[in-house]
PDB file of C-alpha atoms and ligand atoms in Angstrom:
ATOM      1  CA  MET E   1     -20.787-138.035 -16.232  1.00 91.00           C
ATOM      2  CA  ARG E   2     -20.311-135.894 -13.129  1.00 97.00           C
ATOM      3  CA  LYS E   3     -23.277-135.590 -10.772  1.00 98.00           C
ATOM      4  CA  LEU E   4     -24.210-131.931 -10.335  1.00 98.00           C
ATOM      5  CA  ILE E   5     -24.453-130.237  -6.959  1.00 98.00           C
ATOM      6  CA  ALA E   6     -26.466-127.528  -5.249  1.00 99.00           C
ATOM      7  CA  GLY E   7     -25.465-126.482  -1.752  1.00 98.00           C
ATOM      8  CA  THR E   8     -25.701-123.679   0.735  1.00 98.00           C
ATOM      9  CA  GLY E   9     -23.610-122.464   3.641  1.00 98.00           C
ATOM     10  CA  TRP E  10     -25.604-120.669   6.299  1.00 98.00           C
ATOM     11  CA  LYS E  11     -22.596-118.853   7.797  1.00 98.00           C
ATOM     12  CA  MET E  12     -23.560-117.538  11.291  1.00 98.00           C
ATOM     13  CA  ASN E  13     -27.296-117.678  10.635  1.00 98.00           C
ATOM     14  CA  ILE E  14     -30.226-119.994  11.355  1.00 98.00           C
ATOM     15  CA  GLY E  15     -30.248-121.400  14.884  1.00 98.00           C
ATOM     16  CA  ALA E  16     -31.494-124.861  15.810  1.00 98.00           C
ATOM     17  CA  ALA E  17     -35.239-124.140  15.967  1.00 98.00           C
ATOM     18  CA  GLU E  18     -35.154-122.265  12.678  1.00 98.00           C
ATOM     19  CA  ALA E  19     -33.030-125.040  11.113  1.00 98.00           C
ATOM     20  CA  ALA E  20     -35.811-127.568  11.700  1.00 97.00           C
ATOM     21  CA  ARG E  21     -38.363-125.222  10.116  1.00 98.00           C
ATOM     22  CA  TYR E  22     -36.024-124.530   7.182  1.00 98.00           C
ATOM     23  CA  ALA E  23     -35.558-128.267   6.574  1.00 98.00           C
ATOM     24  CA  ALA E  24     -39.277-129.015   6.640  1.00 98.00           C
ATOM     25  CA  ARG E  25     -39.988-126.219   4.154  1.00 98.00           C
ATOM     26  CA  LEU E  26     -37.102-127.129   1.880  1.00 98.00           C
ATOM     27  CA  LEU E  27     -38.171-130.776   1.751  1.00 98.00           C
ATOM     28  CA  SER E  28     -41.693-129.706   0.860  1.00 98.00           C
ATOM     29  CA  CYS E  29     -40.594-127.471  -2.030  1.00 96.00           C
ATOM     30  CA  LEU E  30     -37.676-129.384  -3.619  1.00 98.00           C
ATOM     31  CA  ASP E  31     -38.724-130.683  -7.014  1.00 98.00           C
ATOM     32  CA  ALA E  32     -38.375-134.312  -8.110  1.00 98.00           C
ATOM     33  CA  ALA E  33     -35.538-133.577 -10.566  1.00 98.00           C
ATOM     34  CA  SER E  34     -33.448-131.896  -7.850  1.00 98.00           C
ATOM     35  CA  ARG E  35     -33.986-134.850  -5.528  1.00 98.00           C
ATOM     36  CA  ASP E  36     -33.145-137.430  -8.185  1.00 98.00           C
ATOM     37  CA  LEU E  37     -30.351-135.814 -10.141  1.00 98.00           C
ATOM     38  CA  LEU E  38     -28.337-133.719  -7.701  1.00 98.00           C
ATOM     39  CA  ASP E  39     -26.151-133.951  -4.651  1.00 98.00           C
ATOM     40  CA  LEU E  40     -27.689-131.432  -2.252  1.00 98.00           C
ATOM     41  CA  PHE E  41     -26.032-130.065   0.869  1.00 99.00           C
ATOM     42  CA  VAL E  42     -26.677-127.606   3.666  1.00 98.00           C
ATOM     43  CA  LEU E  43     -23.927-126.349   5.975  1.00 99.00           C
ATOM     44  CA  PRO E  44     -25.460-125.069   9.236  1.00 98.00           C
ATOM     45  CA  PRO E  45     -23.537-123.510  12.115  1.00 98.00           C
ATOM     46  CA  PHE E  46     -22.286-126.121  14.623  1.00 98.00           C
ATOM     47  CA  THR E  47     -25.128-125.667  17.128  1.00 98.00           C
ATOM     48  CA  SER E  48     -27.750-126.307  14.436  1.00 98.00           C
ATOM     49  CA  LEU E  49     -26.144-129.533  13.163  1.00 98.00           C
ATOM     50  CA  HIS E  50     -28.100-131.789  15.490  1.00 98.00           C
ATOM     51  CA  ALA E  51     -31.473-130.300  14.539  1.00 98.00           C
ATOM     52  CA  ALA E  52     -30.542-130.264  10.843  1.00 98.00           C
ATOM     53  CA  HIS E  53     -29.368-133.864  10.966  1.00 98.00           C
ATOM     54  CA  ALA E  54     -32.645-135.004  12.525  1.00 98.00           C
ATOM     55  CA  ALA E  55     -34.735-132.960  10.120  1.00 98.00           C
ATOM     56  CA  PHE E  56     -32.896-134.061   6.954  1.00 98.00           C
ATOM     57  CA  LEU E  57     -32.543-137.724   7.973  1.00 97.00           C
ATOM     58  CA  SER E  58     -33.557-140.101   5.143  1.00 94.00           C
ATOM     59  CA  SER E  59     -33.821-137.151   2.765  1.00 98.00           C
ATOM     60  CA  PRO E  60     -31.671-136.349  -0.285  1.00 98.00           C
ATOM     61  CA  VAL E  61     -30.092-133.404   1.552  1.00 98.00           C
ATOM     62  CA  GLY E  62     -26.751-134.041   3.253  1.00 98.00           C
ATOM     63  CA  ILE E  63     -25.424-131.823   5.994  1.00 98.00           C
ATOM     64  CA  GLY E  64     -21.952-130.555   6.698  1.00 98.00           C
ATOM     65  CA  ALA E  65     -19.943-128.150   8.826  1.00 98.00           C
ATOM     66  CA  GLN E  66     -18.309-124.862   7.915  1.00 98.00           C
ATOM     67  CA  ASN E  67     -14.946-125.567   9.553  1.00 98.00           C
ATOM     68  CA  MET E  68     -13.087-128.118  11.697  1.00 98.00           C
ATOM     69  CA  HIS E  69      -9.785-128.716  13.475  1.00 98.00           C
ATOM     70  CA  TRP E  70      -7.066-130.953  12.048  1.00 98.00           C
ATOM     71  CA  GLU E  71      -6.314-132.904  15.213  1.00 98.00           C
ATOM     72  CA  ALA E  72      -8.489-135.790  16.387  1.00 97.00           C
ATOM     73  CA  SER E  73      -8.737-134.589  20.007  1.00 97.00           C
ATOM     74  CA  GLY E  74      -6.780-132.776  22.683  1.00 97.00           C
ATOM     75  CA  ALA E  75      -6.250-129.389  24.295  1.00 98.00           C
ATOM     76  CA  TRP E  76      -7.745-127.234  21.543  1.00 98.00           C
ATOM     77  CA  THR E  77     -10.314-125.100  23.344  1.00 98.00           C
ATOM     78  CA  GLY E  78     -13.244-124.098  21.196  1.00 97.00           C
ATOM     79  CA  GLU E  79     -12.445-126.506  18.383  1.00 98.00           C
ATOM     80  CA  ILE E  80     -14.254-129.482  16.826  1.00 98.00           C
ATOM     81  CA  SER E  81     -12.672-132.520  15.152  1.00 98.00           C
ATOM     82  CA  ALA E  82     -13.571-134.357  11.954  1.00 98.00           C
ATOM     83  CA  ALA E  83     -14.661-137.445  13.913  1.00 98.00           C
ATOM     84  CA  MET E  84     -17.011-135.283  16.006  1.00 98.00           C
ATOM     85  CA  LEU E  85     -18.556-133.895  12.826  1.00 98.00           C
ATOM     86  CA  ALA E  86     -18.999-137.376  11.375  1.00 98.00           C
ATOM     87  CA  GLU E  87     -20.647-138.482  14.635  1.00 98.00           C
ATOM     88  CA  ALA E  88     -22.991-135.471  14.396  1.00 98.00           C
ATOM     89  CA  GLY E  89     -24.167-136.746  11.005  1.00 98.00           C
ATOM     90  CA  CYS E  90     -22.023-134.581   8.735  1.00 98.00           C
ATOM     91  CA  LYS E  91     -21.150-135.848   5.260  1.00 98.00           C
ATOM     92  CA  TYR E  92     -19.343-132.668   4.253  1.00 98.00           C
ATOM     93  CA  VAL E  93     -17.004-130.060   5.658  1.00 99.00           C
ATOM     94  CA  GLU E  94     -16.252-126.706   4.100  1.00 98.00           C
ATOM     95  CA  LEU E  95     -12.613-125.642   4.210  1.00 98.00           C
ATOM     96  CA  ALA E  96     -10.874-122.358   3.387  1.00 98.00           C
ATOM     97  CA  HIS E  97     -13.936-120.168   3.017  1.00 98.00           C
ATOM     98  CA  SER E  98     -12.709-116.642   2.324  1.00 97.00           C
ATOM     99  CA  GLU E  99     -14.225-115.324   5.570  1.00 97.00           C
ATOM    100  CA  ARG E 100     -12.047-117.786   7.483  1.00 98.00           C
ATOM    101  CA  LEU E 101      -8.966-116.696   5.549  1.00 97.00           C
ATOM    102  CA  GLN E 102      -9.799-113.034   5.986  1.00 96.00           C
ATOM    103  CA  HIS E 103     -10.950-112.866   9.607  1.00 97.00           C
ATOM    104  CA  PHE E 104      -9.372-115.855  11.343  1.00 97.00           C
ATOM    105  CA  GLY E 105      -5.897-116.020   9.869  1.00 95.00           C
ATOM    106  CA  GLU E 106      -6.525-119.370   8.241  1.00 97.00           C
ATOM    107  CA  THR E 107      -3.887-120.377   5.689  1.00 98.00           C
ATOM    108  CA  TYR E 108      -3.816-123.111   3.050  1.00 98.00           C
ATOM    109  CA  GLU E 109      -1.172-124.864   5.128  1.00 98.00           C
ATOM    110  CA  PHE E 110      -3.759-125.288   7.918  1.00 98.00           C
ATOM    111  CA  VAL E 111      -6.299-126.217   5.258  1.00 98.00           C
ATOM    112  CA  ARG E 112      -4.012-129.008   4.030  1.00 98.00           C
ATOM    113  CA  ARG E 113      -3.965-130.569   7.507  1.00 98.00           C
ATOM    114  CA  LYS E 114      -7.723-130.154   7.890  1.00 98.00           C
ATOM    115  CA  LEU E 115      -8.368-131.724   4.511  1.00 98.00           C
ATOM    116  CA  ASN E 116      -6.202-134.728   5.396  1.00 98.00           C
ATOM    117  CA  ALA E 117      -8.098-135.188   8.668  1.00 98.00           C
ATOM    118  CA  ALA E 118     -11.461-134.802   6.923  1.00 98.00           C
ATOM    119  CA  MET E 119     -10.502-137.512   4.412  1.00 98.00           C
ATOM    120  CA  ASP E 120      -9.419-139.827   7.238  1.00 98.00           C
ATOM    121  CA  SER E 121     -12.893-139.431   8.775  1.00 98.00           C
ATOM    122  CA  ARG E 122     -14.587-139.986   5.410  1.00 98.00           C
ATOM    123  CA  LEU E 123     -16.028-136.483   5.261  1.00 98.00           C
ATOM    124  CA  THR E 124     -16.228-134.892   1.815  1.00 98.00           C
ATOM    125  CA  PRO E 125     -14.151-131.712   1.921  1.00 98.00           C
ATOM    126  CA  ILE E 126     -15.593-128.742   0.062  1.00 99.00           C
ATOM    127  CA  LEU E 127     -12.340-126.947  -0.652  1.00 98.00           C
ATOM    128  CA  CYS E 128     -12.787-123.248  -1.411  1.00 98.00           C
ATOM    129  CA  LEU E 129     -10.348-121.669  -3.842  1.00 98.00           C
ATOM    130  CA  GLY E 130     -10.335-118.109  -5.070  1.00 98.00           C
ATOM    131  CA  GLU E 131      -8.349-115.050  -5.935  1.00 98.00           C
ATOM    132  CA  THR E 132      -8.647-111.618  -4.326  1.00 98.00           C
ATOM    133  CA  ARG E 133      -9.657-108.570  -6.320  1.00 98.00           C
ATOM    134  CA  GLN E 134      -5.993-107.539  -6.356  1.00 98.00           C
ATOM    135  CA  ASP E 135      -4.839-110.933  -7.670  1.00 98.00           C
ATOM    136  CA  LYS E 136      -7.440-110.582 -10.384  1.00 98.00           C
ATOM    137  CA  SER E 137      -6.377-107.101 -11.393  1.00 98.00           C
ATOM    138  CA  LEU E 138      -2.756-108.253 -11.582  1.00 98.00           C
ATOM    139  CA  GLY E 139      -3.810-111.109 -13.896  1.00 97.00           C
ATOM    140  CA  ARG E 140      -2.697-113.646 -11.292  1.00 98.00           C
ATOM    141  CA  ALA E 141      -5.985-115.486 -10.726  1.00 98.00           C
ATOM    142  CA  ASP E 142      -4.965-118.808 -12.274  1.00 98.00           C
ATOM    143  CA  ASP E 143      -1.533-118.752 -10.581  1.00 98.00           C
ATOM    144  CA  VAL E 144      -3.167-118.180  -7.202  1.00 98.00           C
ATOM    145  CA  LEU E 145      -5.656-120.993  -7.772  1.00 98.00           C
ATOM    146  CA  ALA E 146      -2.861-123.382  -8.776  1.00 98.00           C
ATOM    147  CA  GLU E 147      -0.877-122.402  -5.699  1.00 98.00           C
ATOM    148  CA  GLN E 148      -3.874-122.951  -3.377  1.00 98.00           C
ATOM    149  CA  ILE E 149      -4.547-126.401  -4.861  1.00 98.00           C
ATOM    150  CA  GLY E 150      -0.855-127.255  -4.684  1.00 98.00           C
ATOM    151  CA  ILE E 151      -0.743-126.612  -0.944  1.00 98.00           C
ATOM    152  CA  ALA E 152      -4.179-127.908   0.100  1.00 98.00           C
ATOM    153  CA  LEU E 153      -3.958-131.151  -1.894  1.00 98.00           C
ATOM    154  CA  ALA E 154      -0.226-131.759  -1.416  1.00 98.00           C
ATOM    155  CA  ASP E 155      -0.799-135.015   0.457  1.00 98.00           C
ATOM    156  CA  GLN E 156      -3.571-136.370  -1.786  1.00 98.00           C
ATOM    157  CA  SER E 157      -3.243-138.869  -4.609  1.00 96.00           C
ATOM    158  CA  ALA E 158      -5.244-139.092  -7.843  1.00 97.00           C
ATOM    159  CA  SER E 159      -7.587-141.704  -6.389  1.00 95.00           C
ATOM    160  CA  SER E 160      -8.834-139.305  -3.684  1.00 96.00           C
ATOM    161  CA  LEU E 161      -9.872-136.538  -6.099  1.00 95.00           C
ATOM    162  CA  PRO E 162     -13.408-137.850  -6.783  1.00 95.00           C
ATOM    163  CA  ALA E 163     -14.040-137.669  -3.012  1.00 97.00           C
ATOM    164  CA  ILE E 164     -13.142-133.961  -2.835  1.00 98.00           C
ATOM    165  CA  MET E 165     -15.303-131.080  -4.058  1.00 98.00           C
ATOM    166  CA  LEU E 166     -13.569-127.990  -5.319  1.00 98.00           C
ATOM    167  CA  ALA E 167     -15.463-124.735  -4.871  1.00 99.00           C
ATOM    168  CA  TYR E 168     -14.289-121.826  -6.987  1.00 98.00           C
ATOM    169  CA  GLU E 169     -15.210-118.812  -4.898  1.00 98.00           C
ATOM    170  CA  PRO E 170     -13.546-115.626  -6.155  1.00 98.00           C
ATOM    171  CA  ARG E 171     -13.088-113.620  -2.977  1.00 98.00           C
ATOM    172  CA  TRP E 172     -14.248-110.411  -4.630  1.00 98.00           C
ATOM    173  CA  ALA E 173     -17.590-111.965  -5.639  1.00 98.00           C
ATOM    174  CA  ILE E 174     -18.637-113.251  -2.199  1.00 98.00           C
ATOM    175  CA  GLY E 175     -21.330-111.214  -0.453  1.00 96.00           C
ATOM    176  CA  ALA E 176     -21.162-108.826  -3.400  1.00 97.00           C
ATOM    177  CA  ALA E 177     -23.753-107.144  -5.583  1.00 97.00           C
ATOM    178  CA  ASN E 178     -23.047-109.444  -8.527  1.00 97.00           C
ATOM    179  CA  ALA E 179     -21.602-112.867  -9.222  1.00 98.00           C
ATOM    180  CA  ALA E 180     -18.480-113.203 -11.346  1.00 98.00           C
ATOM    181  CA  PRO E 181     -19.415-113.115 -15.059  1.00 98.00           C
ATOM    182  CA  PRO E 182     -20.248-116.631 -16.313  1.00 98.00           C
ATOM    183  CA  ASP E 183     -17.527-116.573 -19.008  1.00 98.00           C
ATOM    184  CA  TYR E 184     -14.932-115.575 -16.420  1.00 98.00           C
ATOM    185  CA  VAL E 185     -16.135-118.389 -14.136  1.00 98.00           C
ATOM    186  CA  ALA E 186     -15.947-120.877 -17.014  1.00 98.00           C
ATOM    187  CA  GLU E 187     -12.323-119.875 -17.730  1.00 98.00           C
ATOM    188  CA  ARG E 188     -11.300-120.314 -14.095  1.00 98.00           C
ATOM    189  CA  HIS E 189     -13.047-123.699 -13.876  1.00 98.00           C
ATOM    190  CA  ARG E 190     -11.228-124.819 -17.017  1.00 98.00           C
ATOM    191  CA  ALA E 191      -7.945-123.606 -15.537  1.00 98.00           C
ATOM    192  CA  LEU E 192      -8.634-125.447 -12.271  1.00 98.00           C
ATOM    193  CA  ARG E 193      -9.445-128.641 -14.137  1.00 98.00           C
ATOM    194  CA  SER E 194      -6.252-128.337 -16.109  1.00 98.00           C
ATOM    195  CA  VAL E 195      -4.206-127.931 -12.902  1.00 98.00           C
ATOM    196  CA  VAL E 196      -5.829-131.132 -11.621  1.00 98.00           C
ATOM    197  CA  ARG E 197      -4.983-132.813 -14.962  1.00 98.00           C
ATOM    198  CA  GLN E 198      -1.325-131.788 -14.745  1.00 97.00           C
ATOM    199  CA  ARG E 199      -0.960-132.927 -11.156  1.00 97.00           C
ATOM    200  CA  TYR E 200      -3.231-135.990 -11.036  1.00 97.00           C
ATOM    201  CA  GLY E 201      -3.944-137.062 -14.610  1.00 97.00           C
ATOM    202  CA  ALA E 202      -6.871-137.068 -17.022  1.00 97.00           C
ATOM    203  CA  GLN E 203      -9.082-139.436 -15.034  1.00 97.00           C
ATOM    204  CA  ALA E 204      -8.950-137.305 -11.868  1.00 97.00           C
ATOM    205  CA  ALA E 205      -9.526-134.132 -13.903  1.00 97.00           C
ATOM    206  CA  GLY E 206     -12.561-135.704 -15.544  1.00 97.00           C
ATOM    207  CA  ASP E 207     -13.978-136.905 -12.229  1.00 97.00           C
ATOM    208  CA  VAL E 208     -13.382-133.970  -9.909  1.00 98.00           C
ATOM    209  CA  ARG E 209     -16.377-131.751  -9.367  1.00 98.00           C
ATOM    210  CA  ILE E 210     -15.914-127.979  -9.346  1.00 98.00           C
ATOM    211  CA  ILE E 211     -18.765-125.815  -8.112  1.00 99.00           C
ATOM    212  CA  TYR E 212     -19.071-122.035  -8.220  1.00 99.00           C
ATOM    213  CA  GLY E 213     -19.927-119.761  -5.292  1.00 98.00           C
ATOM    214  CA  GLY E 214     -20.203-116.009  -4.905  1.00 98.00           C
ATOM    215  CA  SER E 215     -23.448-114.009  -5.155  1.00 98.00           C
ATOM    216  CA  VAL E 216     -25.373-116.783  -6.896  1.00 98.00           C
ATOM    217  CA  THR E 217     -29.069-115.962  -7.311  1.00 98.00           C
ATOM    218  CA  PRO E 218     -31.993-117.582  -9.124  1.00 98.00           C
ATOM    219  CA  GLY E 219     -31.463-114.896 -11.780  1.00 98.00           C
ATOM    220  CA  ASN E 220     -27.850-115.768 -12.642  1.00 98.00           C
ATOM    221  CA  SER E 221     -27.874-119.537 -12.021  1.00 98.00           C
ATOM    222  CA  GLU E 222     -28.871-120.623 -15.495  1.00 98.00           C
ATOM    223  CA  ALA E 223     -26.087-118.652 -17.189  1.00 98.00           C
ATOM    224  CA  LEU E 224     -23.517-119.968 -14.703  1.00 98.00           C
ATOM    225  CA  MET E 225     -24.674-123.560 -15.280  1.00 98.00           C
ATOM    226  CA  ASP E 226     -24.450-123.124 -19.037  1.00 98.00           C
ATOM    227  CA  HIS E 227     -20.751-124.063 -18.949  1.00 97.00           C
ATOM    228  CA  PRO E 228     -19.793-127.741 -18.885  1.00 97.00           C
ATOM    229  CA  ASP E 229     -16.934-127.263 -16.401  1.00 97.00           C
ATOM    230  CA  VAL E 230     -19.313-125.774 -13.808  1.00 98.00           C
ATOM    231  CA  ASP E 231     -20.622-128.753 -11.829  1.00 98.00           C
ATOM    232  CA  GLY E 232     -22.954-126.947  -9.506  1.00 98.00           C
ATOM    233  CA  LEU E 233     -23.611-123.907  -7.356  1.00 99.00           C
ATOM    234  CA  PHE E 234     -22.661-123.050  -3.804  1.00 98.00           C
ATOM    235  CA  VAL E 235     -25.008-120.412  -2.479  1.00 98.00           C
ATOM    236  CA  GLY E 236     -25.025-118.050   0.480  1.00 98.00           C
ATOM    237  CA  ARG E 237     -27.672-115.348   0.897  1.00 98.00           C
ATOM    238  CA  ALA E 238     -30.005-116.466  -1.890  1.00 98.00           C
ATOM    239  CA  ALA E 239     -30.439-119.898  -0.270  1.00 98.00           C
ATOM    240  CA  TRP E 240     -31.055-118.748   3.291  1.00 98.00           C
ATOM    241  CA  SER E 241     -34.720-119.075   2.446  1.00 98.00           C
ATOM    242  CA  PRO E 242     -35.683-122.651   1.584  1.00 98.00           C
ATOM    243  CA  GLU E 243     -37.694-121.426  -1.388  1.00 98.00           C
ATOM    244  CA  GLY E 244     -34.602-119.668  -2.754  1.00 98.00           C
ATOM    245  CA  PHE E 245     -32.515-122.810  -2.380  1.00 98.00           C
ATOM    246  CA  ALA E 246     -35.186-124.972  -4.030  1.00 98.00           C
ATOM    247  CA  GLU E 247     -35.460-122.538  -6.938  1.00 98.00           C
ATOM    248  CA  ILE E 248     -31.698-122.587  -7.561  1.00 98.00           C
ATOM    249  CA  ALA E 249     -31.558-126.388  -7.152  1.00 99.00           C
ATOM    250  CA  ALA E 250     -34.291-126.719  -9.793  1.00 98.00           C
ATOM    251  CA  ILE E 251     -32.188-124.667 -12.218  1.00 98.00           C
ATOM    252  CA  VAL E 252     -29.129-126.858 -11.557  1.00 98.00           C
ATOM    253  CA  ALA E 253     -31.315-129.947 -12.065  1.00 98.00           C
ATOM    254  CA  ARG E 254     -32.492-128.588 -15.429  1.00 98.00           C
ATOM    255  CA  ALA E 255     -28.829-128.177 -16.425  1.00 98.00           C
ATOM    256  CA  ALA E 256     -28.256-131.810 -15.396  1.00 98.00           C
ATOM    257  CA  MET E 257     -31.122-132.955 -17.637  1.00 98.00           C
ATOM    258  CA  LYS E 258     -29.798-130.890 -20.534  1.00 97.00           C
ATOM    259  CA  ARG E 259     -26.321-132.395 -20.165  1.00 97.00           C
ATOM    260  CA  LYS E 260     -27.772-135.903 -20.100  1.00 94.00           C
ATOM    261  CA  LEU E 261     -29.513-135.295 -23.398  1.00 94.00           C
ATOM    262  CA  SER E 262     -26.561-133.687 -25.173  1.00 88.00           C
TER     263      SER E 262
HETATM  264  P1  PGA D 301     -23.100-115.278  -1.167  1.00 56.85           P
HETATM  265  O1  PGA D 301     -22.118-116.216  -0.300  1.00 56.85           O
HETATM  266  O2  PGA D 301     -23.855-116.202  -2.091  1.00 56.85           O
HETATM  267  O3  PGA D 301     -23.978-114.620  -0.171  1.00 56.85           O
HETATM  268  O4  PGA D 301     -22.224-114.329  -1.928  1.00 56.85           O
HETATM  269  C1  PGA D 301     -21.391-117.198  -0.972  1.00 56.85           C
HETATM  270  C2  PGA D 301     -20.377-117.836  -0.077  1.00 56.85           C
HETATM  271  O5  PGA D 301     -19.948-117.234   0.920  1.00 56.85           O
HETATM  272  O6  PGA D 301     -19.971-118.971  -0.369  1.00 56.85           O
END
């Protein structure tokens, strides 16, 4: 049975001092089920990693970065390597977030190299995948997702799939008024799992965890988690308050309990 996940990316928010306060509040309001049943992560901006690492040490919350470079070191001004992130206490690294694709010219070819480097440093990549509004209206969503996986995971074998998180983040639903409809999300998650099955076999498809992100709120979390192929939620705005994150984590934890019983 796949362990469910609740995580948040802070984007360019929450500096170091605020990160410590956020962590203290989150740890005081996370319920027991969330702590016991879920993988929990927070992705602060680089300059808040140190404070977040100290504040979440020995807690069930893992920290990660929002980006990295693919090389180990060298003349890459302004960049940070996977080994540096691991040394800073990161367990995770987010790759291919739509804002990086849209504003920084990131491509899945770069993402492939970053993912390989992250795996070499034993970071868990959180690989974002998602179609644009135009892809969706042309009925190309599943083709685009298959293409993104094909490039980003080109160098991976079946045995590495359990160590990679896939995050389905439709680009049109990020920072939007509403999340993608739960049935639509469920179809895309099924399609993603079937691409993994075709490329890496049934075991990898059964093991790989696929989380959903894009305008998740406490109000829509239960419906999104009602689908067995949705293995967790990846939250932006609604989890920038620790209480919001704890509330969503509790809903994911309830889904985990329900799945255990069924
Ligand atoms: P949002 O952000 O929840 O604010 O839409 C999600 C994301 O960027 O992953």
